[in-house]
GROMACS .gro file of C-alpha atoms in nm:
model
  327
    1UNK     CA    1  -1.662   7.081  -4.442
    2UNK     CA    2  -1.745   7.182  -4.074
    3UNK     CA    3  -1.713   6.980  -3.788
    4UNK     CA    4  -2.069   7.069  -3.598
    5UNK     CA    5  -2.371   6.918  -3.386
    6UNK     CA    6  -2.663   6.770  -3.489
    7UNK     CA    7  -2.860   7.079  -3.376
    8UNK     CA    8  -2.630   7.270  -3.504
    9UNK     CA    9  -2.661   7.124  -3.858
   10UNK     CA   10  -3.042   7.193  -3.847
   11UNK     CA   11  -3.010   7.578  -3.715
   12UNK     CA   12  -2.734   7.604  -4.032
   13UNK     CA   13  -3.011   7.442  -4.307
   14UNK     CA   14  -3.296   7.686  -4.179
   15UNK     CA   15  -3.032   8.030  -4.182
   16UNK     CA   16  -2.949   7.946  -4.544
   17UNK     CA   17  -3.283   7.882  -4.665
   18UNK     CA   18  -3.437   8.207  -4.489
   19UNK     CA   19  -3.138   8.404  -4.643
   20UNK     CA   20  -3.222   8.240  -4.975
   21UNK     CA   21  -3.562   8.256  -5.001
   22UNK     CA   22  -3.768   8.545  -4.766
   23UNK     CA   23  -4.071   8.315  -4.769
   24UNK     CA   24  -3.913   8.093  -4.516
   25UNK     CA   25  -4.049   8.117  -4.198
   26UNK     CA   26  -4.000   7.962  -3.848
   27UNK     CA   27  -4.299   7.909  -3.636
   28UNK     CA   28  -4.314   7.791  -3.256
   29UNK     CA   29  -4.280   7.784  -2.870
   30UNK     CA   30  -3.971   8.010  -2.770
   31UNK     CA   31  -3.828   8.032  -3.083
   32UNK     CA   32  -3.709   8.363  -3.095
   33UNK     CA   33  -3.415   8.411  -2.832
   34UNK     CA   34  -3.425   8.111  -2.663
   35UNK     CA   35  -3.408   7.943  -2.946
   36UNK     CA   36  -3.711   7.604  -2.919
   37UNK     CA   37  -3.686   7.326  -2.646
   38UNK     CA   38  -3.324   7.210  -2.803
   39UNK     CA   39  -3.190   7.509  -2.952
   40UNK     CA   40  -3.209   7.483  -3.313
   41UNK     CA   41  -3.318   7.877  -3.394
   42UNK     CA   42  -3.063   8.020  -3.154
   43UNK     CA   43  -2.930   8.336  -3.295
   44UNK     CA   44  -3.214   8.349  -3.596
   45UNK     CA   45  -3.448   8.634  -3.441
   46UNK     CA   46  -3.145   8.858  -3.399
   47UNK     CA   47  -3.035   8.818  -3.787
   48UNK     CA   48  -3.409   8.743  -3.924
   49UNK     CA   49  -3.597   8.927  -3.696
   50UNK     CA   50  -3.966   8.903  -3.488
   51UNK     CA   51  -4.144   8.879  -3.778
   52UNK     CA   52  -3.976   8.557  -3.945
   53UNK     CA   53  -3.891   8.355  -3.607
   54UNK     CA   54  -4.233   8.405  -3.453
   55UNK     CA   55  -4.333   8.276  -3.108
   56UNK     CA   56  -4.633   8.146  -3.069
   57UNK     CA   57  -4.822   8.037  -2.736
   58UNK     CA   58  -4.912   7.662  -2.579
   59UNK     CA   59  -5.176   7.602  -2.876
   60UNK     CA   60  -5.017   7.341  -3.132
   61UNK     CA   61  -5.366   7.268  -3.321
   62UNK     CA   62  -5.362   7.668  -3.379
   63UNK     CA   63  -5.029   7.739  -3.470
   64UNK     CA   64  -5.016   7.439  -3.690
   65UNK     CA   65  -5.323   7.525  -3.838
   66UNK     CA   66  -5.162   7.932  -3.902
   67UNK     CA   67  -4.925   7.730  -4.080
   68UNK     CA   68  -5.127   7.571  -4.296
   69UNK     CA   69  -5.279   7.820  -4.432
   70UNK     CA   70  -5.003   8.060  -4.448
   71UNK     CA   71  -4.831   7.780  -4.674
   72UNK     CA   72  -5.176   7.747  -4.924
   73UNK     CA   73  -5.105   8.154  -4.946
   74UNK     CA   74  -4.726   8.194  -5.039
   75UNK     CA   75  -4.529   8.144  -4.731
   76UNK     CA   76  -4.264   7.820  -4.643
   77UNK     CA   77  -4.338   7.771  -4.269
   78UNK     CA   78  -4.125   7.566  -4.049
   79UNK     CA   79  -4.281   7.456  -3.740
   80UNK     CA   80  -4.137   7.354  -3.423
   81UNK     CA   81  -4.301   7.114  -3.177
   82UNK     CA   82  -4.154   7.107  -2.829
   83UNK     CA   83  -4.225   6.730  -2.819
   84UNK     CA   84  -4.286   6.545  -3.069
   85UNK     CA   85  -4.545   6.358  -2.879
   86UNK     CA   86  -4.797   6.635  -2.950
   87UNK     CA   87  -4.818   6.638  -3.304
   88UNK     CA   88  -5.161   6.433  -3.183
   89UNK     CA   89  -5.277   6.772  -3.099
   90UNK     CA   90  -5.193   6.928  -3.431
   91UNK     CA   91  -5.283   6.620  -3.614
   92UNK     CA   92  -5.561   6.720  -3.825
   93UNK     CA   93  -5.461   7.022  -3.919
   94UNK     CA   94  -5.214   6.778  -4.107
   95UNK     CA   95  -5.431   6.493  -4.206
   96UNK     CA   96  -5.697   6.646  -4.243
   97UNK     CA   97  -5.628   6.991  -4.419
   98UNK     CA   98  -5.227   6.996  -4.524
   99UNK     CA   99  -5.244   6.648  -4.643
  100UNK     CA  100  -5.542   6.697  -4.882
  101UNK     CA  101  -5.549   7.043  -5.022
  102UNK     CA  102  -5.389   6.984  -5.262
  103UNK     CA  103  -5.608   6.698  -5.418
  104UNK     CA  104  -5.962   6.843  -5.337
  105UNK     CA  105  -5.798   7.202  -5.532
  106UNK     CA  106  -5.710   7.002  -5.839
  107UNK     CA  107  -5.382   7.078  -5.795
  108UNK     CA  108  -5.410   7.477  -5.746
  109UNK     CA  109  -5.299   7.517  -5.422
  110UNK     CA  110  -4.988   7.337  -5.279
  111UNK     CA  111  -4.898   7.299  -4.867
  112UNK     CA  112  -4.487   7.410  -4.852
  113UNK     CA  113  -4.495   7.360  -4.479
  114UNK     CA  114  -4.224   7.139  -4.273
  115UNK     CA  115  -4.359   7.004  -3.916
  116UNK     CA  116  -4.012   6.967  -3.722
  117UNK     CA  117  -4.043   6.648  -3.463
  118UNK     CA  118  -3.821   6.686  -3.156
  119UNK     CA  119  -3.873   6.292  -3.072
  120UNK     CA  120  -3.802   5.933  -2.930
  121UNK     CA  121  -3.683   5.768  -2.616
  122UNK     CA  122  -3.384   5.672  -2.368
  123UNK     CA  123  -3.463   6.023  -2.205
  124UNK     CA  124  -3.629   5.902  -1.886
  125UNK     CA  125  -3.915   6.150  -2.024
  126UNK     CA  126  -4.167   5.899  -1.981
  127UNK     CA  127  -4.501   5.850  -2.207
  128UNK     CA  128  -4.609   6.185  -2.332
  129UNK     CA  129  -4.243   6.282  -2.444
  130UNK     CA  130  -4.110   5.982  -2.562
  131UNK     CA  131  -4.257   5.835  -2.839
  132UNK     CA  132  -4.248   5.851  -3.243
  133UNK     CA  133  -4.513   5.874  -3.456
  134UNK     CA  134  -4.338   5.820  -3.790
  135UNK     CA  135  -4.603   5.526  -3.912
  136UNK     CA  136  -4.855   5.745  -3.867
  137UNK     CA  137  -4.794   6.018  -4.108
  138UNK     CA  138  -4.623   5.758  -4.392
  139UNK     CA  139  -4.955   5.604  -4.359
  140UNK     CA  140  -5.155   5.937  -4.477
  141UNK     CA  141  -5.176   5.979  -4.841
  142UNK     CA  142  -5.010   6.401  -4.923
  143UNK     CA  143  -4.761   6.377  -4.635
  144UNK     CA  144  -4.379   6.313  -4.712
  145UNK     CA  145  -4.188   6.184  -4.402
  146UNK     CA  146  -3.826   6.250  -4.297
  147UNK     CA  147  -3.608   6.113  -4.013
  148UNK     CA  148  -3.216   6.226  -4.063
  149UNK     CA  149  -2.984   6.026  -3.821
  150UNK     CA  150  -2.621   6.242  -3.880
  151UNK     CA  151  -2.524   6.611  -3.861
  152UNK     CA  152  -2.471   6.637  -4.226
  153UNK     CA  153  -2.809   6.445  -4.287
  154UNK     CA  154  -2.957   6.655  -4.088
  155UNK     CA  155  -2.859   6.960  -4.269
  156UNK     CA  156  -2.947   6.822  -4.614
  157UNK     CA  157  -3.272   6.639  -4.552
  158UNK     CA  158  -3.380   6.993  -4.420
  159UNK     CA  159  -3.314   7.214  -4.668
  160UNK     CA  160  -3.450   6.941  -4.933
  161UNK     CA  161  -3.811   6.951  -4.678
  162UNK     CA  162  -3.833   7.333  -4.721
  163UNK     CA  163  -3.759   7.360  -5.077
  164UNK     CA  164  -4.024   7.100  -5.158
  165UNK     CA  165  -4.419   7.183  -5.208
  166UNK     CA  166  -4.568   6.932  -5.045
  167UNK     CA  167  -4.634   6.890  -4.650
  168UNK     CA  168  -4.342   6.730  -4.488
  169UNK     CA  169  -4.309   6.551  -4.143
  170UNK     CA  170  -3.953   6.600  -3.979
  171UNK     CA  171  -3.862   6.351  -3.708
  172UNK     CA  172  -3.531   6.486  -3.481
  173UNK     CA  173  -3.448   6.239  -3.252
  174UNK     CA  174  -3.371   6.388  -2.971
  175UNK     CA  175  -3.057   6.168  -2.848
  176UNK     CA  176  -2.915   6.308  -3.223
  177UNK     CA  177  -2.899   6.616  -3.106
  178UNK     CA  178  -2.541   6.663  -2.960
  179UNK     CA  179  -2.378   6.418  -3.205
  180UNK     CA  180  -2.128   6.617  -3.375
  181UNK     CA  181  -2.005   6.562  -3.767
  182UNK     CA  182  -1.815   6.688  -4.091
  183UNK     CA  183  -2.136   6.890  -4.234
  184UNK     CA  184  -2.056   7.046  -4.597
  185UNK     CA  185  -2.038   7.462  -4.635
  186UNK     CA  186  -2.228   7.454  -4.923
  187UNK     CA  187  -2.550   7.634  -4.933
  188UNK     CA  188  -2.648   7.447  -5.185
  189UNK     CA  189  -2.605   7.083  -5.023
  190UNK     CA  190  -2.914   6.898  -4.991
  191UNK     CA  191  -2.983   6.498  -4.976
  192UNK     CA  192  -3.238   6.392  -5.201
  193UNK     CA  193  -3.582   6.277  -5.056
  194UNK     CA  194  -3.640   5.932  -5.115
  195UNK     CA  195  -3.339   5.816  -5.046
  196UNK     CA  196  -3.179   5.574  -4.866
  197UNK     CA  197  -2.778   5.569  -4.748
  198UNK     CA  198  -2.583   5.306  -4.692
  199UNK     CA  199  -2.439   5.374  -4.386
  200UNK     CA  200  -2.199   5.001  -4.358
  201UNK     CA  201  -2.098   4.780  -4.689
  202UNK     CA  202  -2.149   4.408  -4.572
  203UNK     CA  203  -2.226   4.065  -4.749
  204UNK     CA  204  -2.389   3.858  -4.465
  205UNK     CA  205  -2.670   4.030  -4.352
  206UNK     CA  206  -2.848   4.363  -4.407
  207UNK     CA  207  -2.968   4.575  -4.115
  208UNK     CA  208  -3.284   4.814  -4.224
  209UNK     CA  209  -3.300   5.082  -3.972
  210UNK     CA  210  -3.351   5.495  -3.904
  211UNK     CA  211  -3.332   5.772  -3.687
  212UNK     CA  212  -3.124   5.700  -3.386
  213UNK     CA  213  -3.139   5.319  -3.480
  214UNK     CA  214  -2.890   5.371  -3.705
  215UNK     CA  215  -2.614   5.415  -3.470
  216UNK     CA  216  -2.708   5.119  -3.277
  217UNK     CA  217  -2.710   4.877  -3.585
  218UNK     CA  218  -2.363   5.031  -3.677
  219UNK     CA  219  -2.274   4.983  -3.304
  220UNK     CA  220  -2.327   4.612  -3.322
  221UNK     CA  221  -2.197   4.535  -3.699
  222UNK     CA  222  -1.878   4.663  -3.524
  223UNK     CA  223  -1.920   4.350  -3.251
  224UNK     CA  224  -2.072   4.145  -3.497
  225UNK     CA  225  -1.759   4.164  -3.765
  226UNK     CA  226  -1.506   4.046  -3.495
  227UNK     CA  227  -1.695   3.698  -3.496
  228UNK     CA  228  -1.690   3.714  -3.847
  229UNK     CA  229  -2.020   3.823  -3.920
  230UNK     CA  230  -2.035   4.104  -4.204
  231UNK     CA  231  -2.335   4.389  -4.153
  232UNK     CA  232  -2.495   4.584  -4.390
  233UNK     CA  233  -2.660   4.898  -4.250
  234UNK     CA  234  -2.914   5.062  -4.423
  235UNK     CA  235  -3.052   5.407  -4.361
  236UNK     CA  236  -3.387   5.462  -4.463
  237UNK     CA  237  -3.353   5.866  -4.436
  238UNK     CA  238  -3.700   5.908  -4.597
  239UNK     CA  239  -3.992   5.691  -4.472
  240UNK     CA  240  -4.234   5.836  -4.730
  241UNK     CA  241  -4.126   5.797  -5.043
  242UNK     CA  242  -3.912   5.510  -4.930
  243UNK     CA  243  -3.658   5.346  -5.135
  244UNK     CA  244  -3.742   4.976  -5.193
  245UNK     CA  245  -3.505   4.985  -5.457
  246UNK     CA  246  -3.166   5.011  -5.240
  247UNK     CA  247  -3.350   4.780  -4.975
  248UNK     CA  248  -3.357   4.499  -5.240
  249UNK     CA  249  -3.054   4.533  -5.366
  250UNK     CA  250  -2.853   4.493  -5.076
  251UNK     CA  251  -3.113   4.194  -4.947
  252UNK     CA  252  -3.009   4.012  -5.303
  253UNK     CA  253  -2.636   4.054  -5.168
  254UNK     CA  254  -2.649   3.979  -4.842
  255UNK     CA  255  -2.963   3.742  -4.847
  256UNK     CA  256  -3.083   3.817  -4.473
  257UNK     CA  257  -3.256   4.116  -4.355
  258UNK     CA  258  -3.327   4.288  -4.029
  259UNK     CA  259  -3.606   4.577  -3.994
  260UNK     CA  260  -3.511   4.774  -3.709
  261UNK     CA  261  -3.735   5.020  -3.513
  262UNK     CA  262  -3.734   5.208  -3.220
  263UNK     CA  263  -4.059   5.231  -3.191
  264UNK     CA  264  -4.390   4.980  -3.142
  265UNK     CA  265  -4.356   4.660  -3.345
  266UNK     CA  266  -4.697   4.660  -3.444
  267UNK     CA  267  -4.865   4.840  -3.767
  268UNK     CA  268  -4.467   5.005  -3.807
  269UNK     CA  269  -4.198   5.070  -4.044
  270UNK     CA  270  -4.079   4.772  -4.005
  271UNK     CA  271  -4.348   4.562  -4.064
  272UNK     CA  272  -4.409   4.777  -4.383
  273UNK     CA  273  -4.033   4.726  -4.499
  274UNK     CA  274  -4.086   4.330  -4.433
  275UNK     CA  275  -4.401   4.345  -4.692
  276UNK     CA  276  -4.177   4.494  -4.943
  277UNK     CA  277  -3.940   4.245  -4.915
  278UNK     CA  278  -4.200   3.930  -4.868
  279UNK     CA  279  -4.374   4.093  -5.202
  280UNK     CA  280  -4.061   4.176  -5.410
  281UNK     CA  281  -3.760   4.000  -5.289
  282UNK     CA  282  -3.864   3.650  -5.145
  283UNK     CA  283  -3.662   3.462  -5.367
  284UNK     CA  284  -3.321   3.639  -5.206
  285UNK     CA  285  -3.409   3.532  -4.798
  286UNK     CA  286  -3.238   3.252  -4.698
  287UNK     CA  287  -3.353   3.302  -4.361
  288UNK     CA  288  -3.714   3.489  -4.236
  289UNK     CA  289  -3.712   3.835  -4.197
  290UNK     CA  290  -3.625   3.966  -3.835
  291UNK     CA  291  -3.775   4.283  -3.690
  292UNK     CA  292  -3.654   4.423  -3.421
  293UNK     CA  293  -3.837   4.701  -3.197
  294UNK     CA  294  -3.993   4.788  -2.886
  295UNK     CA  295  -4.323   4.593  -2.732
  296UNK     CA  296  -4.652   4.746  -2.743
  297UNK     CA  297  -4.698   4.952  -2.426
  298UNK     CA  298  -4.626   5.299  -2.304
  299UNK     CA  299  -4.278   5.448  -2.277
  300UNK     CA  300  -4.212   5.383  -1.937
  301UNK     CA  301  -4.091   5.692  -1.721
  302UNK     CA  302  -3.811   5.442  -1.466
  303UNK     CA  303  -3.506   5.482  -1.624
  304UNK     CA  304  -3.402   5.064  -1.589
  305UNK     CA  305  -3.770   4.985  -1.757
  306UNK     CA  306  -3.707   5.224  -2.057
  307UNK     CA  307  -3.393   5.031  -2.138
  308UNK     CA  308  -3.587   4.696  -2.084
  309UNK     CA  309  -3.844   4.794  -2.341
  310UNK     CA  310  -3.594   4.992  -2.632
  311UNK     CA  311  -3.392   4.788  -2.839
  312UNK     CA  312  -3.087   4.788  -2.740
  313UNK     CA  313  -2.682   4.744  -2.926
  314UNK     CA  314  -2.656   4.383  -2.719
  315UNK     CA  315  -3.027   4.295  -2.871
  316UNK     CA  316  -2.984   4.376  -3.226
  317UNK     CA  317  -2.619   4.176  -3.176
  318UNK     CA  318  -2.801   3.853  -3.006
  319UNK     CA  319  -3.055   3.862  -3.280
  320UNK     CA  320  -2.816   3.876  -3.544
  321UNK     CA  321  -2.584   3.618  -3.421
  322UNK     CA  322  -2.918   3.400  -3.350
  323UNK     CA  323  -3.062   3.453  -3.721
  324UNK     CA  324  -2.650   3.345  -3.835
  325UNK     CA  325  -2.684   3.022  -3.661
  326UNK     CA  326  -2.516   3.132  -3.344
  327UNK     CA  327  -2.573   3.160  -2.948
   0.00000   0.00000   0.00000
């Protein structure tokens, strides 16, 4: 084990895959010595060279698309967003070409590509650098979606994206970034796509969260167990495929549930998680479901607003101790 940052963990996962397979390539804005927006690919041009970390100009629908096709011809591309915000600007290259080709070829070509995410809020970064857009890429049929919340996650959920064939969506959040961790040495470490990690054991209530969400919800078990109120955290990891199966089994122990989001309320993970457990595990609630997440407008650029309109540790705890029977 190593004791490293988020960023760190996700610069490790992509020098071990390009030294273990010489079809891995990293494609983006500054990649080469100064390394992308956050920092990830420091130190890869000088060991990989100009013609595997490969800088590409302000054109995300074009490098995306070079991507594509460089993944339907033999290559693993990893791509690099500055913001995650404008993967609308690259977004159908990927719904509309990376998603489908392998359907419409009967299965003869396949898309190996990873489109890394820098995203999410309480950044002050205001609208066009702020938001997620993980709901809209579970929703597309040939996409695989990823959001890693810890170092070691990090490292593993990215090695698993590149070594699979189809076209994966990476979401870093970007307030992940500096959180350091034990991250395993192993080359060969990867975390299994599709599944969830339970972050917290509990028996009262289960908390169904992601990305930097996670560390909130374990934030406010921690508040939550000195009134005597026992969380179970649940992190998704994968959005698409998710795992229903771990989300029902801890809802039959615990027999409450909380969907927790960053992100809009409406149309999101959440509300898809709720479905699942209004279709398949009704019998378990003892209480409604509870989702938790931000309100349907813009991410606001004042810092005071921004914390106003994200969820919050004191939010998630008030909601909690409401859906217990508390104050």
């Amino acid at each position: 084990m190593s004791i490293m940052s988020y960023s760190k963990a996700l610069g490790t996962a992509l020098s071990e895959e390009m030294r273990r397979d010489p079809n891995v390539v990293c494609i983006g804005i500054d990649l080469q010595y100064y390394g992308g927006a956050f920092g990830v690919t420091k130190g890869l041009a000088e060991e990989f060279g100009e013609d595997r970390i490969v800088n590409m100009p302000i054109a995300e629908a074009g490098y995306t698309g070079l991507a594509v096709g460089a993944a339907a011809t033999g290559l693993r591309p990893v791509v690099e967003l500055q913001f995650g915000d404008w993967v609308t600007i690259a977004s159908d290259q990927l719904v509309n070409q990376a998603a489908n080709m392998h359907y419409m070829s009967g299965g003869a070509i396949t898309v190996p590509m990873v489109m890394r995410l820098p995203c999410g809020g309480f950044g002050a970064a205001a609208a066009q650098h702020s938001h997620m857009f993980e709901s809209w890429f579970a929703f597309v049929a040939g996409l695989k979606v990823m959001c890693p919340s810890t170092p070691a996650d990090a490292k593993g959920m990215l090695k698993t994206a590149i070594r699979d064939d189809n076209p994966v969506i990476f979401l870093e959040h970007r307030q992940c970034y500096e959180m350091k961790g034990e991250v395993p040495d192993d080359p060969e470490f990867l975390v299994p796509m599709g599944k969830a990690d339970v972050k917290r054991q509990g028996r009262d209530v289960t908390v169904i969260t992601y990305s930097y969400m996670v560390h909130f919800a374990l934030q406010a078990a921690e508040i939550l167990a000195r009134e005597g109120i026992d969380v179970e955290v649940i992190d998704l990891r994968t959005i698409k495929p998710m795992d229903t199966e771990t989300i029902l089994r801890s809802v039959h122990k615990t027999n409450r549930a909380v969907c927790l989001q960053e992100t809009w309320k409406t149309c999101g993970v959440a509300g898809e998680v709720a479905a699942v457990l209004a279709q398949e595990g009704f019998d378990d609630l003892d209480a409604p479901i509870l989702r938790i997440a931000s309100p349907d407008c813009p991410a606001p650029f004042s810092p005071d607003l921004e914390t106003f309109v994200l969820p919050s540790v004191d939010r998630i705890v008030r909601e909690i101790r409401g859906m217990m029977g508390g104050n």
